mmCIF file of C-alpha atoms and ligand atoms in Angstrom:
data_model
loop_
_atom_site.group_PDB
_atom_site.id
_atom_site.type_symbol
_atom_site.label_atom_id
_atom_site.label_comp_id
_atom_site.label_asym_id
_atom_site.label_seq_id
_atom_site.Cartn_x
_atom_site.Cartn_y
_atom_site.Cartn_z
ATOM 1 C CA UNK A 1 114.542 52.088 125.581
ATOM 2 C CA UNK A 2 115.136 55.767 124.883
ATOM 3 C CA UNK A 3 112.153 57.698 123.555
ATOM 4 C CA UNK A 4 112.196 58.705 119.892
ATOM 5 C CA UNK A 5 110.155 61.825 120.625
ATOM 6 C CA UNK A 6 112.139 64.856 119.523
ATOM 7 C CA UNK A 7 115.220 62.742 118.800
ATOM 8 C CA UNK A 8 117.817 63.445 116.092
ATOM 9 C CA UNK A 9 118.557 60.535 113.731
ATOM 10 C CA UNK A 10 122.194 61.221 112.871
ATOM 11 C CA UNK A 11 123.985 57.885 113.048
ATOM 12 C CA UNK A 12 123.289 54.184 113.491
ATOM 13 C CA UNK A 13 126.207 54.036 115.879
ATOM 14 C CA UNK A 14 123.740 55.517 118.359
ATOM 15 C CA UNK A 15 121.125 52.838 117.801
ATOM 16 C CA UNK A 16 120.461 50.071 120.291
ATOM 17 C CA UNK A 17 119.233 46.636 119.239
ATOM 18 C CA UNK A 18 115.766 47.034 120.776
ATOM 19 C CA UNK A 19 115.424 50.437 119.080
ATOM 20 C CA UNK A 20 115.921 48.815 115.664
ATOM 21 C CA UNK A 21 113.155 46.332 116.415
ATOM 22 C CA UNK A 22 110.871 49.049 117.751
ATOM 23 C CA UNK A 23 111.253 51.108 114.560
ATOM 24 C CA UNK A 24 110.544 47.975 112.469
ATOM 25 C CA UNK A 25 107.415 47.266 114.546
ATOM 26 C CA UNK A 26 106.088 50.794 113.989
ATOM 27 C CA UNK A 27 106.919 50.538 110.275
ATOM 28 C CA UNK A 28 104.860 47.327 110.047
ATOM 29 C CA UNK A 29 101.945 49.056 111.778
ATOM 30 C CA UNK A 30 101.996 51.985 109.358
ATOM 31 C CA UNK A 31 102.730 49.947 106.226
ATOM 32 C CA UNK A 32 99.029 49.346 105.308
ATOM 33 C CA UNK A 33 98.584 53.120 104.783
ATOM 34 C CA UNK A 34 101.287 53.171 102.110
ATOM 35 C CA UNK A 35 100.264 49.763 100.728
ATOM 36 C CA UNK A 36 96.707 50.987 100.119
ATOM 37 C CA UNK A 37 97.988 54.315 98.704
ATOM 38 C CA UNK A 38 95.973 56.268 101.284
ATOM 39 C CA UNK A 39 96.858 59.448 103.134
ATOM 40 C CA UNK A 40 96.107 59.377 106.865
ATOM 41 C CA UNK A 41 96.014 62.314 109.293
ATOM 42 C CA UNK A 42 98.503 61.221 111.982
ATOM 43 C CA UNK A 43 100.816 64.185 111.301
ATOM 44 C CA UNK A 44 98.176 66.659 110.089
ATOM 45 C CA UNK A 45 99.533 69.310 112.471
ATOM 46 C CA UNK A 46 103.182 68.865 111.501
ATOM 47 C CA UNK A 47 105.573 70.119 108.810
ATOM 48 C CA UNK A 48 108.744 68.529 107.472
ATOM 49 C CA UNK A 49 111.539 70.815 106.241
ATOM 50 C CA UNK A 50 113.829 69.346 103.573
ATOM 51 C CA UNK A 51 117.334 70.845 103.353
ATOM 52 C CA UNK A 52 119.130 69.103 100.494
ATOM 53 C CA UNK A 53 122.579 70.437 99.599
ATOM 54 C CA UNK A 54 123.248 67.453 97.307
ATOM 55 C CA UNK A 55 121.161 65.708 94.643
ATOM 56 C CA UNK A 56 118.707 63.024 95.729
ATOM 57 C CA UNK A 57 115.793 61.172 94.199
ATOM 58 C CA UNK A 58 114.891 58.608 96.848
ATOM 59 C CA UNK A 59 115.834 60.113 100.198
ATOM 60 C CA UNK A 60 114.175 63.475 99.750
ATOM 61 C CA UNK A 61 111.084 62.236 97.928
ATOM 62 C CA UNK A 62 110.582 59.239 100.221
ATOM 63 C CA UNK A 63 110.613 61.583 103.238
ATOM 64 C CA UNK A 64 108.182 63.892 101.451
ATOM 65 C CA UNK A 65 105.945 60.992 100.397
ATOM 66 C CA UNK A 66 106.007 59.650 103.962
ATOM 67 C CA UNK A 67 104.943 63.041 105.310
ATOM 68 C CA UNK A 68 102.081 63.226 102.775
ATOM 69 C CA UNK A 69 100.988 59.662 103.615
ATOM 70 C CA UNK A 70 100.673 60.741 107.259
ATOM 71 C CA UNK A 71 98.748 63.911 106.376
ATOM 72 C CA UNK A 72 101.604 66.299 107.167
ATOM 73 C CA UNK A 73 103.041 69.263 105.284
ATOM 74 C CA UNK A 74 106.356 69.746 103.514
ATOM 75 C CA UNK A 75 108.516 72.767 102.724
ATOM 76 C CA UNK A 76 112.210 73.148 101.936
ATOM 77 C CA UNK A 77 114.818 73.186 99.208
ATOM 78 C CA UNK A 78 116.392 70.651 96.879
ATOM 79 C CA UNK A 79 119.027 72.989 95.471
ATOM 80 C CA UNK A 80 121.054 75.032 97.944
ATOM 81 C CA UNK A 81 122.265 77.262 95.080
ATOM 82 C CA UNK A 82 118.830 78.871 95.129
ATOM 83 C CA UNK A 83 119.196 79.711 98.830
ATOM 84 C CA UNK A 84 121.611 81.999 100.698
ATOM 85 C CA UNK A 85 123.580 78.912 101.746
ATOM 86 C CA UNK A 86 124.652 78.426 98.149
ATOM 87 C CA UNK A 87 125.156 81.930 96.771
ATOM 88 C CA UNK A 88 127.513 84.806 97.571
ATOM 89 C CA UNK A 89 126.693 84.636 101.273
ATOM 90 C CA UNK A 90 127.514 80.920 101.760
ATOM 91 C CA UNK A 91 125.345 81.157 104.870
ATOM 92 C CA UNK A 92 126.500 78.843 107.652
ATOM 93 C CA UNK A 93 124.679 75.725 108.828
ATOM 94 C CA UNK A 94 124.010 77.517 112.116
ATOM 95 C CA UNK A 95 122.434 80.579 110.487
ATOM 96 C CA UNK A 96 120.436 78.423 108.089
ATOM 97 C CA UNK A 97 118.927 76.077 110.655
ATOM 98 C CA UNK A 98 118.233 78.978 113.030
ATOM 99 C CA UNK A 99 115.766 80.021 110.305
ATOM 100 C CA UNK A 100 114.531 76.580 109.210
ATOM 101 C CA UNK A 101 113.551 75.633 112.771
ATOM 102 C CA UNK A 102 110.691 78.124 112.554
ATOM 103 C CA UNK A 103 109.424 76.788 109.238
ATOM 104 C CA UNK A 104 108.558 73.297 110.447
ATOM 105 C CA UNK A 105 108.827 70.636 113.138
ATOM 106 C CA UNK A 106 111.601 68.339 111.843
ATOM 107 C CA UNK A 107 114.409 68.839 109.310
ATOM 108 C CA UNK A 108 115.830 66.186 106.993
ATOM 109 C CA UNK A 109 119.239 67.279 105.733
ATOM 110 C CA UNK A 110 121.554 65.930 103.049
ATOM 111 C CA UNK A 111 124.946 67.589 102.839
ATOM 112 C CA UNK A 112 128.290 67.091 101.094
ATOM 113 C CA UNK A 113 130.182 67.781 104.331
ATOM 114 C CA UNK A 114 130.511 64.905 106.747
ATOM 115 C CA UNK A 115 129.035 65.998 110.070
ATOM 116 C CA UNK A 116 126.865 68.816 108.691
ATOM 117 C CA UNK A 117 123.615 67.327 110.101
ATOM 118 C CA UNK A 118 125.378 66.931 113.468
ATOM 119 C CA UNK A 119 126.329 70.617 113.323
ATOM 120 C CA UNK A 120 122.699 71.452 112.468
ATOM 121 C CA UNK A 121 121.507 69.388 115.438
ATOM 122 C CA UNK A 122 123.730 71.477 117.751
ATOM 123 C CA UNK A 123 121.822 74.614 116.827
ATOM 124 C CA UNK A 124 118.289 73.546 115.917
ATOM 125 C CA UNK A 125 115.529 73.323 118.503
ATOM 126 C CA UNK A 126 113.757 70.723 116.342
ATOM 127 C CA UNK A 127 114.979 67.218 115.403
ATOM 128 C CA UNK A 128 117.400 66.655 112.525
ATOM 129 C CA UNK A 129 117.357 63.548 110.346
ATOM 130 C CA UNK A 130 120.590 62.793 108.517
ATOM 131 C CA UNK A 131 119.689 62.142 104.871
ATOM 132 C CA UNK A 132 123.331 61.409 104.006
ATOM 133 C CA UNK A 133 126.425 63.456 104.894
ATOM 134 C CA UNK A 134 129.489 63.305 102.647
ATOM 135 C CA UNK A 135 131.367 60.062 103.302
ATOM 136 C CA UNK A 136 129.709 59.943 106.740
ATOM 137 C CA UNK A 137 126.489 58.003 107.249
ATOM 138 C CA UNK A 138 123.069 57.351 105.747
ATOM 139 C CA UNK A 139 121.033 55.968 108.652
ATOM 140 C CA UNK A 140 117.532 56.048 107.131
ATOM 141 C CA UNK A 141 118.722 54.083 104.084
ATOM 142 C CA UNK A 142 120.206 51.301 106.183
ATOM 143 C CA UNK A 143 117.122 51.171 108.415
ATOM 144 C CA UNK A 144 115.218 50.633 105.156
ATOM 145 C CA UNK A 145 117.642 47.862 104.112
ATOM 146 C CA UNK A 146 117.313 46.052 107.445
ATOM 147 C CA UNK A 147 113.537 46.407 107.452
ATOM 148 C CA UNK A 148 113.512 44.909 103.938
ATOM 149 C CA UNK A 149 115.583 41.967 105.155
ATOM 150 C CA UNK A 150 113.178 41.402 108.055
ATOM 151 C CA UNK A 151 110.177 41.577 105.726
ATOM 152 C CA UNK A 152 111.688 39.302 103.099
ATOM 153 C CA UNK A 153 113.525 36.758 105.274
ATOM 154 C CA UNK A 154 111.474 36.926 108.495
ATOM 155 C CA UNK A 155 114.647 37.422 110.568
ATOM 156 C CA UNK A 156 117.831 39.471 110.752
ATOM 157 C CA UNK A 157 119.929 37.471 113.239
ATOM 158 C CA UNK A 158 121.679 34.445 111.803
ATOM 159 C CA UNK A 159 121.931 35.755 108.252
ATOM 160 C CA UNK A 160 125.288 36.044 106.511
ATOM 161 C CA UNK A 161 125.881 39.254 104.531
ATOM 162 C CA UNK A 162 128.012 40.141 101.549
ATOM 163 C CA UNK A 163 128.511 43.912 101.175
ATOM 164 C CA UNK A 164 130.055 44.998 97.876
ATOM 165 C CA UNK A 165 131.118 48.493 96.856
ATOM 166 C CA UNK A 166 133.073 51.526 97.924
ATOM 167 C CA UNK A 167 133.611 51.257 101.669
ATOM 168 C CA UNK A 168 133.945 55.044 101.929
ATOM 169 C CA UNK A 169 130.214 55.175 101.174
ATOM 170 C CA UNK A 170 127.959 56.528 103.886
ATOM 171 C CA UNK A 171 125.620 53.542 103.520
ATOM 172 C CA UNK A 172 128.505 51.155 104.237
ATOM 173 C CA UNK A 173 129.371 52.996 107.443
ATOM 174 C CA UNK A 174 125.766 52.934 108.674
ATOM 175 C CA UNK A 175 125.465 49.272 107.660
ATOM 176 C CA UNK A 176 128.579 48.249 109.574
ATOM 177 C CA UNK A 177 127.436 50.090 112.692
ATOM 178 C CA UNK A 178 123.948 48.554 112.414
ATOM 179 C CA UNK A 179 125.238 44.995 111.996
ATOM 180 C CA UNK A 180 127.151 45.285 115.283
ATOM 181 C CA UNK A 181 123.737 44.969 116.957
ATOM 182 C CA UNK A 182 122.836 41.691 115.204
ATOM 183 C CA UNK A 183 124.246 38.199 114.807
ATOM 184 C CA UNK A 184 125.223 38.793 111.179
ATOM 185 C CA UNK A 185 128.681 37.880 109.893
ATOM 186 C CA UNK A 186 129.577 40.097 106.950
ATOM 187 C CA UNK A 187 132.152 39.944 104.148
ATOM 188 C CA UNK A 188 133.169 43.273 102.610
ATOM 189 C CA UNK A 189 134.382 43.343 98.994
ATOM 190 C CA UNK A 190 135.849 46.599 97.699
ATOM 191 C CA UNK A 191 138.528 47.840 95.300
ATOM 192 C CA UNK A 192 141.908 48.246 97.068
ATOM 193 C CA UNK A 193 141.643 52.061 97.066
ATOM 194 C CA UNK A 194 138.116 51.916 98.532
ATOM 195 C CA UNK A 195 138.532 49.433 101.395
ATOM 196 C CA UNK A 196 137.568 50.008 105.026
ATOM 197 C CA UNK A 197 140.062 52.248 106.765
ATOM 198 C CA UNK A 198 142.268 50.757 109.481
ATOM 199 C CA UNK A 199 140.677 53.122 111.990
ATOM 200 C CA UNK A 200 137.139 52.060 111.079
ATOM 201 C CA UNK A 201 138.097 48.371 111.217
ATOM 202 C CA UNK A 202 139.465 48.892 114.736
ATOM 203 C CA UNK A 203 136.181 50.506 115.706
ATOM 204 C CA UNK A 204 134.184 47.582 114.266
ATOM 205 C CA UNK A 205 136.366 45.084 116.135
ATOM 206 C CA UNK A 206 135.764 47.067 119.306
ATOM 207 C CA UNK A 207 132.010 46.593 118.689
ATOM 208 C CA UNK A 208 132.573 42.834 118.037
ATOM 209 C CA UNK A 209 131.377 42.862 114.441
ATOM 210 C CA UNK A 210 132.144 39.485 112.825
ATOM 211 C CA UNK A 211 133.615 40.658 109.523
ATOM 212 C CA UNK A 212 136.182 39.698 106.929
ATOM 213 C CA UNK A 213 137.348 41.157 103.656
ATOM 214 C CA UNK A 214 137.586 39.479 100.237
ATOM 215 C CA UNK A 215 138.837 40.608 96.829
ATOM 216 C CA UNK A 216 136.143 39.136 94.579
ATOM 217 C CA UNK A 217 132.396 38.643 95.008
ATOM 218 C CA UNK A 218 132.858 35.036 93.825
ATOM 219 C CA UNK A 219 134.756 34.315 97.067
ATOM 220 C CA UNK A 220 131.754 35.124 99.257
ATOM 221 C CA UNK A 221 128.520 35.019 97.276
ATOM 222 C CA UNK A 222 127.936 31.299 97.800
ATOM 223 C CA UNK A 223 127.518 31.724 101.576
ATOM 224 C CA UNK A 224 125.544 34.968 101.545
ATOM 225 C CA UNK A 225 121.896 35.234 102.613
ATOM 226 C CA UNK A 226 121.872 38.968 101.959
ATOM 227 C CA UNK A 227 123.885 40.560 99.139
ATOM 228 C CA UNK A 228 124.068 44.347 99.438
ATOM 229 C CA UNK A 229 125.627 46.213 96.529
ATOM 230 C CA UNK A 230 126.696 49.818 96.070
ATOM 231 C CA UNK A 231 128.551 51.363 93.102
ATOM 232 C CA UNK A 232 132.322 51.550 92.829
ATOM 233 C CA UNK A 233 131.934 53.914 89.855
ATOM 234 C CA UNK A 234 130.390 56.950 91.461
ATOM 235 C CA UNK A 235 130.592 60.692 92.136
ATOM 236 C CA UNK A 236 132.682 62.436 94.755
ATOM 237 C CA UNK A 237 130.312 62.583 97.711
ATOM 238 C CA UNK A 238 132.216 65.497 99.236
ATOM 239 C CA UNK A 239 131.085 67.786 96.404
ATOM 240 C CA UNK A 240 127.753 69.598 96.287
ATOM 241 C CA UNK A 241 127.333 68.274 92.763
ATOM 242 C CA UNK A 242 129.537 66.101 90.585
ATOM 243 C CA UNK A 243 128.651 66.085 86.879
ATOM 244 C CA UNK A 244 129.484 62.889 85.034
ATOM 245 C CA UNK A 245 132.656 63.294 82.944
ATOM 246 C CA UNK A 246 132.621 62.208 79.310
ATOM 247 C CA UNK A 247 134.334 58.931 80.214
ATOM 248 C CA UNK A 248 133.388 56.854 83.232
ATOM 249 C CA UNK A 249 134.858 53.433 83.840
ATOM 250 C CA UNK A 250 133.006 50.142 83.901
ATOM 251 C CA UNK A 251 132.646 48.151 87.100
ATOM 252 C CA UNK A 252 135.272 45.365 87.288
ATOM 253 C CA UNK A 253 133.904 41.797 87.574
ATOM 254 C CA UNK A 254 135.122 41.613 91.193
ATOM 255 C CA UNK A 255 132.388 44.062 92.265
ATOM 256 C CA UNK A 256 129.595 43.162 89.869
ATOM 257 C CA UNK A 257 126.547 40.945 90.491
ATOM 258 C CA UNK A 258 125.431 39.413 87.214
ATOM 259 C CA UNK A 259 122.582 37.079 86.401
ATOM 260 C CA UNK A 260 125.098 34.322 85.603
ATOM 261 C CA UNK A 261 126.862 34.749 88.932
ATOM 262 C CA UNK A 262 123.557 34.535 90.796
ATOM 263 C CA UNK A 263 122.407 31.454 88.853
ATOM 264 C CA UNK A 264 125.740 29.662 89.270
ATOM 265 C CA UNK A 265 126.934 30.646 92.744
ATOM 266 C CA UNK A 266 124.291 32.343 94.936
ATOM 267 C CA UNK A 267 122.038 30.571 97.423
ATOM 268 C CA UNK A 268 118.659 30.112 95.813
ATOM 269 C CA UNK A 269 116.931 31.995 98.659
ATOM 270 C CA UNK A 270 119.464 34.834 99.017
ATOM 271 C CA UNK A 271 118.192 38.384 98.526
ATOM 272 C CA UNK A 272 119.898 41.177 96.615
ATOM 273 C CA UNK A 273 119.695 44.766 97.888
ATOM 274 C CA UNK A 274 120.860 48.022 96.310
ATOM 275 C CA UNK A 275 119.977 51.452 97.682
ATOM 276 C CA UNK A 276 120.211 52.889 94.123
ATOM 277 C CA UNK A 277 121.130 54.812 92.000
ATOM 278 C CA UNK A 278 123.210 52.174 90.194
ATOM 279 C CA UNK A 279 125.735 52.208 87.404
ATOM 280 C CA UNK A 280 126.519 48.819 85.818
ATOM 281 C CA UNK A 281 127.245 46.840 89.014
ATOM 282 C CA UNK A 282 123.815 45.177 88.791
ATOM 283 C CA UNK A 283 122.796 44.885 85.117
ATOM 284 C CA UNK A 284 119.068 45.390 84.401
ATOM 285 C CA UNK A 285 118.583 41.716 83.451
ATOM 286 C CA UNK A 286 119.000 40.894 87.156
ATOM 287 C CA UNK A 287 115.865 42.881 87.983
ATOM 288 C CA UNK A 288 113.458 40.067 87.124
ATOM 289 C CA UNK A 289 115.409 37.316 88.893
ATOM 290 C CA UNK A 290 114.101 35.961 92.208
ATOM 291 C CA UNK A 291 117.054 37.445 94.102
ATOM 292 C CA UNK A 292 116.335 41.137 93.487
ATOM 293 C CA UNK A 293 114.593 43.102 96.235
ATOM 294 C CA UNK A 294 115.552 46.688 95.390
ATOM 295 C CA UNK A 295 112.087 47.677 94.193
ATOM 296 C CA UNK A 296 110.676 46.369 97.485
ATOM 297 C CA UNK A 297 113.318 48.519 99.193
ATOM 298 C CA UNK A 298 111.923 51.532 97.318
ATOM 299 C CA UNK A 299 108.473 50.934 98.792
ATOM 300 C CA UNK A 300 109.920 50.174 102.219
ATOM 301 C CA UNK A 301 111.868 53.436 102.030
ATOM 302 C CA UNK A 302 108.603 55.354 102.295
ATOM 303 C CA UNK A 303 107.293 53.123 105.087
ATOM 304 C CA UNK A 304 110.533 53.491 107.074
ATOM 305 C CA UNK A 305 110.418 57.293 106.828
ATOM 306 C CA UNK A 306 106.747 57.194 107.925
ATOM 307 C CA UNK A 307 107.793 55.242 111.017
ATOM 308 C CA UNK A 308 110.663 57.596 111.850
ATOM 309 C CA UNK A 309 108.608 60.755 111.347
ATOM 310 C CA UNK A 310 105.684 59.363 113.373
ATOM 311 C CA UNK A 311 108.028 58.400 116.232
ATOM 312 C CA UNK A 312 110.095 61.590 116.245
ATOM 313 C CA UNK A 313 107.033 63.804 116.053
ATOM 314 C CA UNK A 314 105.168 61.881 118.755
ATOM 315 C CA UNK A 315 102.313 60.407 116.681
ATOM 316 C CA UNK A 316 103.481 56.897 117.673
ATOM 317 C CA UNK A 317 105.278 55.749 120.802
HETATM 318 N N1 CP B 1 119.631 55.711 98.095
HETATM 319 C C1 CP B 1 119.729 57.050 98.034
HETATM 320 O O1 CP B 1 120.201 57.702 98.964
HETATM 321 O O2 CP B 1 119.253 57.591 96.882
HETATM 322 P P1 CP B 1 119.198 59.146 96.555
HETATM 323 O O3 CP B 1 120.626 59.638 96.414
HETATM 324 O O4 CP B 1 118.432 59.233 95.270
HETATM 325 O O5 CP B 1 118.510 59.836 97.688
#
């Protein structure tokens, strides 16, 4: 297995099966620190730099919380408009990271341009973690999802997935790449204008992913062990910021997971994941059903970032 020391986390296409399990093992080891709301000193000598060119609640703060839990330090920005990258100068990724690399030991970057973290990794002498790039990928989120599945179901192989939402989403791309490493048939359900591209489907076939597409969640929910939902009503992820217009549409029934649907059609032991934020695709009355696991995902999101930071920065092997 390749070492994680000093490694960029840009894509799950790069991840090997045993690397997934190794990250999950380290996450389990570190979990008691977060569970007991303690701060340890594993990364006391290290600093995380956050470079967020797009809004985020979970990804940025979970990385920051993870760094604090491991005794490390945090600096960075959550609004590029207040830096030279977002004002008159429109400073390039290269020029920006050639500065940031001296301010800390690892950079987590979210950007509206697909491939921006990869560009940063070309120039930075410290590791880059992709915190979501345009319609590209969101590897740390999907590692969190898979870790949640392992925690909740005790296995990943052999589970059937239903993935609902906009297939242009970065989480969907990372999910599809990740599932190629497991025995997990998956059904994708998306609006016609948001389906998997022909090119991406060819790539998934090349990696032997067992997948099919359906038009309505009702066609696949009955078989699913894991139901992963993302919005179909959402911002343009290629913009730095997308204010909500006065009118936004409602999610059609085809892409919505309601309490009634779960009660009537879902397996009684299926689990329901959502990376959040949500619109109306999972109504709040689903939150207290036995299927929902998105609040557990929120906790696991901190644990997963602790594992990644500890591995990349050499505190764990
Ligand atoms: N799941 C996720 O990426 O959330 P944020 O946009 O709040 O980081």
